[in-house]
PDB file of C-alpha atoms in Angstrom:
ATOM      1  CA  MET A   1      89.973 104.215 -61.711  1.00 70.00           C
ATOM      2  CA  ARG A   2      86.780 102.205 -61.706  1.00 80.00           C
ATOM      3  CA  LEU A   3      83.491 104.022 -61.138  1.00 78.00           C
ATOM      4  CA  SER A   4      79.976 102.714 -60.703  1.00 86.00           C
ATOM      5  CA  TYR A   5      76.619 104.169 -61.606  1.00 85.00           C
ATOM      6  CA  ARG A   6      73.497 102.409 -60.274  1.00 88.00           C
ATOM      7  CA  GLY A   7      75.406  99.218 -59.780  1.00 85.00           C
ATOM      8  CA  THR A   8      77.078  99.223 -63.199  1.00 86.00           C
ATOM      9  CA  GLU A   9      80.822  99.611 -63.065  1.00 87.00           C
ATOM     10  CA  TYR A  10      82.680 101.396 -65.817  1.00 83.00           C
ATOM     11  CA  GLU A  11      86.065 102.835 -66.633  1.00 83.00           C
ATOM     12  CA  PRO A  12      85.989 106.579 -67.413  1.00 78.00           C
ATOM     13  CA  GLU A  13      87.351 107.632 -70.763  1.00 77.00           C
ATOM     14  CA  LEU A  14      89.389 110.748 -70.232  1.00 74.00           C
ATOM     15  CA  SER A  15      89.744 112.783 -73.358  1.00 71.00           C
ATOM     16  CA  THR A  16      92.595 115.180 -73.660  1.00 74.00           C
ATOM     17  CA  VAL A  17      91.728 118.547 -75.057  1.00 72.00           C
ATOM     18  CA  GLU A  18      94.499 120.662 -76.472  1.00 73.00           C
ATOM     19  CA  THR A  19      94.407 124.062 -74.847  1.00 73.00           C
ATOM     20  CA  ILE A  20      96.235 127.276 -75.487  1.00 72.00           C
ATOM     21  CA  ASP A  21      96.965 130.039 -73.029  1.00 73.00           C
ATOM     22  CA  ARG A  22      95.647 133.325 -74.378  1.00 69.00           C
ATOM     23  CA  GLY A  23      97.361 135.333 -71.679  1.00 68.00           C
ATOM     24  CA  VAL A  24      94.107 136.535 -70.146  1.00 66.00           C
ATOM     25  CA  MET A  25      94.678 136.917 -66.443  1.00 74.00           C
ATOM     26  CA  GLY A  26      91.953 137.231 -63.883  1.00 77.00           C
ATOM     27  CA  GLN A  27      91.682 137.561 -60.160  1.00 79.00           C
ATOM     28  CA  TYR A  28      89.072 135.932 -57.951  1.00 83.00           C
ATOM     29  CA  ARG A  29      89.083 136.445 -54.177  1.00 86.00           C
ATOM     30  CA  GLY A  30      92.688 137.556 -54.274  1.00 85.00           C
ATOM     31  CA  GLN A  31      93.952 134.585 -56.297  1.00 84.00           C
ATOM     32  CA  ALA A  32      95.286 135.184 -59.816  1.00 82.00           C
ATOM     33  CA  TYR A  33      94.456 132.726 -62.559  1.00 80.00           C
ATOM     34  CA  SER A  34      94.931 132.476 -66.309  1.00 78.00           C
ATOM     35  CA  VAL A  35      92.263 131.416 -68.755  1.00 76.00           C
ATOM     36  CA  ARG A  36      92.937 128.514 -71.090  1.00 74.00           C
ATOM     37  CA  TYR A  37      90.881 127.972 -74.235  1.00 70.00           C
ATOM     38  CA  PRO A  38      90.511 124.850 -76.347  1.00 72.00           C
ATOM     39  CA  ARG A  39      92.616 125.052 -79.492  1.00 69.00           C
ATOM     40  CA  HIS A  40      89.642 124.643 -81.857  1.00 68.00           C
ATOM     41  CA  ILE A  41      87.927 127.874 -80.704  1.00 62.00           C
ATOM     42  CA  PRO A  42      88.855 130.682 -83.098  1.00 62.00           C
ATOM     43  CA  ALA A  43      90.064 134.047 -81.871  1.00 63.00           C
ATOM     44  CA  GLN A  44      87.378 136.637 -81.245  1.00 63.00           C
ATOM     45  CA  PRO A  45      87.133 139.221 -84.031  1.00 64.00           C
ATOM     46  CA  VAL A  46      87.819 142.861 -83.265  1.00 68.00           C
ATOM     47  CA  HIS A  47      84.648 144.978 -83.224  1.00 70.00           C
ATOM     48  CA  THR A  48      84.049 148.618 -82.433  1.00 74.00           C
ATOM     49  CA  LEU A  49      80.862 148.740 -80.390  1.00 72.00           C
ATOM     50  CA  ASN A  50      78.717 151.398 -78.767  1.00 76.00           C
ATOM     51  CA  TYR A  51      76.713 151.043 -75.535  1.00 77.00           C
ATOM     52  CA  ARG A  52      74.750 153.980 -74.101  1.00 80.00           C
ATOM     53  CA  SER A  53      76.791 156.448 -76.136  1.00 76.00           C
ATOM     54  CA  VAL A  54      80.113 155.012 -74.898  1.00 75.00           C
ATOM     55  CA  THR A  55      82.268 153.580 -77.661  1.00 75.00           C
ATOM     56  CA  TYR A  56      84.508 150.591 -76.926  1.00 73.00           C
ATOM     57  CA  ALA A  57      86.285 147.881 -78.888  1.00 73.00           C
ATOM     58  CA  THR A  58      86.755 144.168 -78.317  1.00 70.00           C
ATOM     59  CA  MET A  59      90.274 142.866 -78.687  1.00 66.00           C
ATOM     60  CA  PRO A  60      91.371 139.523 -80.198  1.00 61.00           C
ATOM     61  CA  ASP A  61      92.214 138.224 -76.717  1.00 59.00           C
ATOM     62  CA  GLY A  62      88.651 138.904 -75.520  1.00 54.00           C
ATOM     63  CA  SER A  63      89.474 141.986 -73.474  1.00 60.00           C
ATOM     64  CA  HIS A  64      87.789 145.344 -73.960  1.00 56.00           C
ATOM     65  CA  MET A  65      89.377 148.668 -74.724  1.00 59.00           C
ATOM     66  CA  SER A  66      87.527 151.940 -74.320  1.00 58.00           C
ATOM     67  CA  VAL A  67      87.835 154.328 -77.209  1.00 55.00           C
ATOM     68  CA  PRO A  68      88.335 157.962 -76.215  1.00 56.00           C
ATOM     69  CA  GLY A  69      85.608 160.405 -77.111  1.00 52.00           C
ATOM     70  CA  ARG A  70      81.855 160.126 -76.999  1.00 47.00           C
ATOM     71  CA  LEU A  71      79.362 159.888 -79.778  1.00 45.00           C
ATOM     72  CA  ARG A  72      77.621 163.224 -80.110  1.00 48.00           C
ATOM     73  CA  THR A  73      73.844 163.313 -80.396  1.00 48.00           C
ATOM     74  CA  ASN A  74      74.236 165.543 -83.469  1.00 50.00           C
ATOM     75  CA  ASP A  75      75.706 162.551 -85.322  1.00 50.00           C
ATOM     76  CA  LEU A  76      72.468 160.572 -85.005  1.00 48.00           C
ATOM     77  CA  PRO A  77      69.885 160.774 -87.791  1.00 49.00           C
ATOM     78  CA  VAL A  78      67.216 162.909 -86.120  1.00 46.00           C
ATOM     79  CA  ARG A  79      64.714 162.208 -88.901  1.00 47.00           C
ATOM     80  CA  TRP A  80      64.666 158.506 -88.020  1.00 46.00           C
ATOM     81  CA  ALA A  81      64.228 159.180 -84.335  1.00 47.00           C
ATOM     82  CA  CYS A  82      61.263 161.479 -85.007  1.00 48.00           C
ATOM     83  CA  ASP A  83      59.650 159.007 -87.405  1.00 49.00           C
ATOM     84  CA  THR A  84      60.021 156.210 -84.880  1.00 49.00           C
ATOM     85  CA  ALA A  85      58.480 158.335 -82.138  1.00 51.00           C
ATOM     86  CA  SER A  86      55.518 159.348 -84.289  1.00 53.00           C
ATOM     87  CA  ILE A  87      54.932 155.748 -85.384  1.00 53.00           C
ATOM     88  CA  GLY A  88      54.999 154.601 -81.769  1.00 57.00           C
ATOM     89  CA  SER A  89      52.611 157.288 -80.563  1.00 68.00           C
ATOM     90  CA  SER A  90      50.165 156.761 -83.446  1.00 72.00           C
ATOM     91  CA  PHE A  91      50.262 153.010 -82.843  1.00 70.00           C
ATOM     92  CA  HIS A  92      49.449 153.518 -79.160  1.00 79.00           C
ATOM     93  CA  ARG A  93      46.710 156.004 -80.046  1.00 82.00           C
ATOM     94  CA  VAL A  94      45.068 153.512 -82.425  1.00 82.00           C
ATOM     95  CA  GLN A  95      45.381 150.756 -79.855  1.00 84.00           C
ATOM     96  CA  ARG A  96      43.871 152.973 -77.128  1.00 86.00           C
ATOM     97  CA  ASP A  97      40.951 154.015 -79.375  1.00 87.00           C
ATOM     98  CA  GLU A  98      40.257 150.397 -80.249  1.00 88.00           C
ATOM     99  CA  MET A  99      40.223 149.405 -76.571  1.00 89.00           C
ATOM    100  CA  GLU A 100      37.858 152.272 -75.747  1.00 89.00           C
ATOM    101  CA  ASN A 101      35.454 151.123 -78.493  1.00 90.00           C
ATOM    102  CA  VAL A 102      35.492 147.530 -77.264  1.00 90.00           C
ATOM    103  CA  HIS A 103      34.920 148.710 -73.688  1.00 91.00           C
ATOM    104  CA  ARG A 104      32.006 150.938 -74.722  1.00 89.00           C
ATOM    105  CA  GLN A 105      30.422 148.107 -76.759  1.00 91.00           C
ATOM    106  CA  ASN A 106      30.726 145.727 -73.800  1.00 92.00           C
ATOM    107  CA  ILE A 107      29.019 148.212 -71.481  1.00 90.00           C
ATOM    108  CA  GLN A 108      26.193 148.818 -73.976  1.00 90.00           C
ATOM    109  CA  ARG A 109      25.696 145.087 -74.539  1.00 92.00           C
ATOM    110  CA  ARG A 110      25.511 144.507 -70.786  1.00 93.00           C
ATOM    111  CA  LEU A 111      23.005 147.377 -70.412  1.00 92.00           C
ATOM    112  CA  VAL A 112      20.777 145.842 -73.104  1.00 92.00           C
ATOM    113  CA  GLN A 113      20.873 142.513 -71.258  1.00 93.00           C
ATOM    114  CA  ARG A 114      19.954 144.222 -67.983  1.00 93.00           C
ATOM    115  CA  ILE A 115      17.093 146.130 -69.687  1.00 92.00           C
ATOM    116  CA  GLN A 116      15.692 142.861 -71.072  1.00 94.00           C
ATOM    117  CA  ALA A 117      15.912 141.252 -67.627  1.00 93.00           C
ATOM    118  CA  ALA A 118      14.144 144.257 -66.036  1.00 93.00           C
ATOM    119  CA  LYS A 119      11.351 144.024 -68.658  1.00 93.00           C
ATOM    120  CA  GLN A 120      10.880 140.319 -67.946  1.00 94.00           C
ATOM    121  CA  ARG A 121      10.607 140.981 -64.212  1.00 93.00           C
ATOM    122  CA  GLY A 122       8.367 144.004 -64.755  1.00 92.00           C
ATOM    123  CA  ASP A 123      10.591 146.342 -62.678  1.00 91.00           C
ATOM    124  CA  GLN A 124       9.647 149.754 -64.116  1.00 93.00           C
ATOM    125  CA  GLN A 125      11.867 151.796 -61.804  1.00 93.00           C
ATOM    126  CA  LEU A 126      15.002 149.810 -62.751  1.00 91.00           C
ATOM    127  CA  LEU A 127      13.952 149.918 -66.413  1.00 92.00           C
ATOM    128  CA  GLN A 128      13.740 153.736 -66.377  1.00 92.00           C
ATOM    129  CA  GLN A 129      17.103 154.005 -64.629  1.00 92.00           C
ATOM    130  CA  LEU A 130      18.788 151.691 -67.156  1.00 91.00           C
ATOM    131  CA  GLU A 131      17.254 153.548 -70.113  1.00 90.00           C
ATOM    132  CA  ARG A 132      18.585 156.855 -68.736  1.00 91.00           C
ATOM    133  CA  GLU A 133      22.008 155.242 -68.407  1.00 89.00           C
ATOM    134  CA  MET A 134      21.756 153.950 -71.994  1.00 87.00           C
ATOM    135  CA  ASN A 135      20.969 157.489 -73.224  1.00 88.00           C
ATOM    136  CA  LEU A 136      24.242 158.689 -71.682  1.00 85.00           C
ATOM    137  CA  PHE A 137      26.196 156.357 -73.993  1.00 75.00           C
ATOM    138  CA  VAL A 138      24.332 157.391 -77.149  1.00 70.00           C
TER     139      VAL A 138
END
């Protein structure tokens, strides 16, 4: 079969890939099909996994098998969970305090700029109001 791409004709090179049938059957819109894998792909290793306290295992054919029984919360190291929680909360506390300081410094810097502008214009009423506001931050 001759094909052309942008005016250039060529003959496609069909490569044959050796496949093996792993016996995995599926169904899509009522039609059954089997999955074929290239021969060079190794078999999937068997792992025992845990997702949201449900234990399951992967099988060599790629399927999943649920393992009976649930992981109890008593089996978890509570000390680690508490340490992680305290680290997280202290980190957020430090971050919040730092943001509050930056915010306060920005407000004070802007007040100083406004006080200087009021002095240059000679607006005594605005100057008194801004100085009272500055005293609230001190």
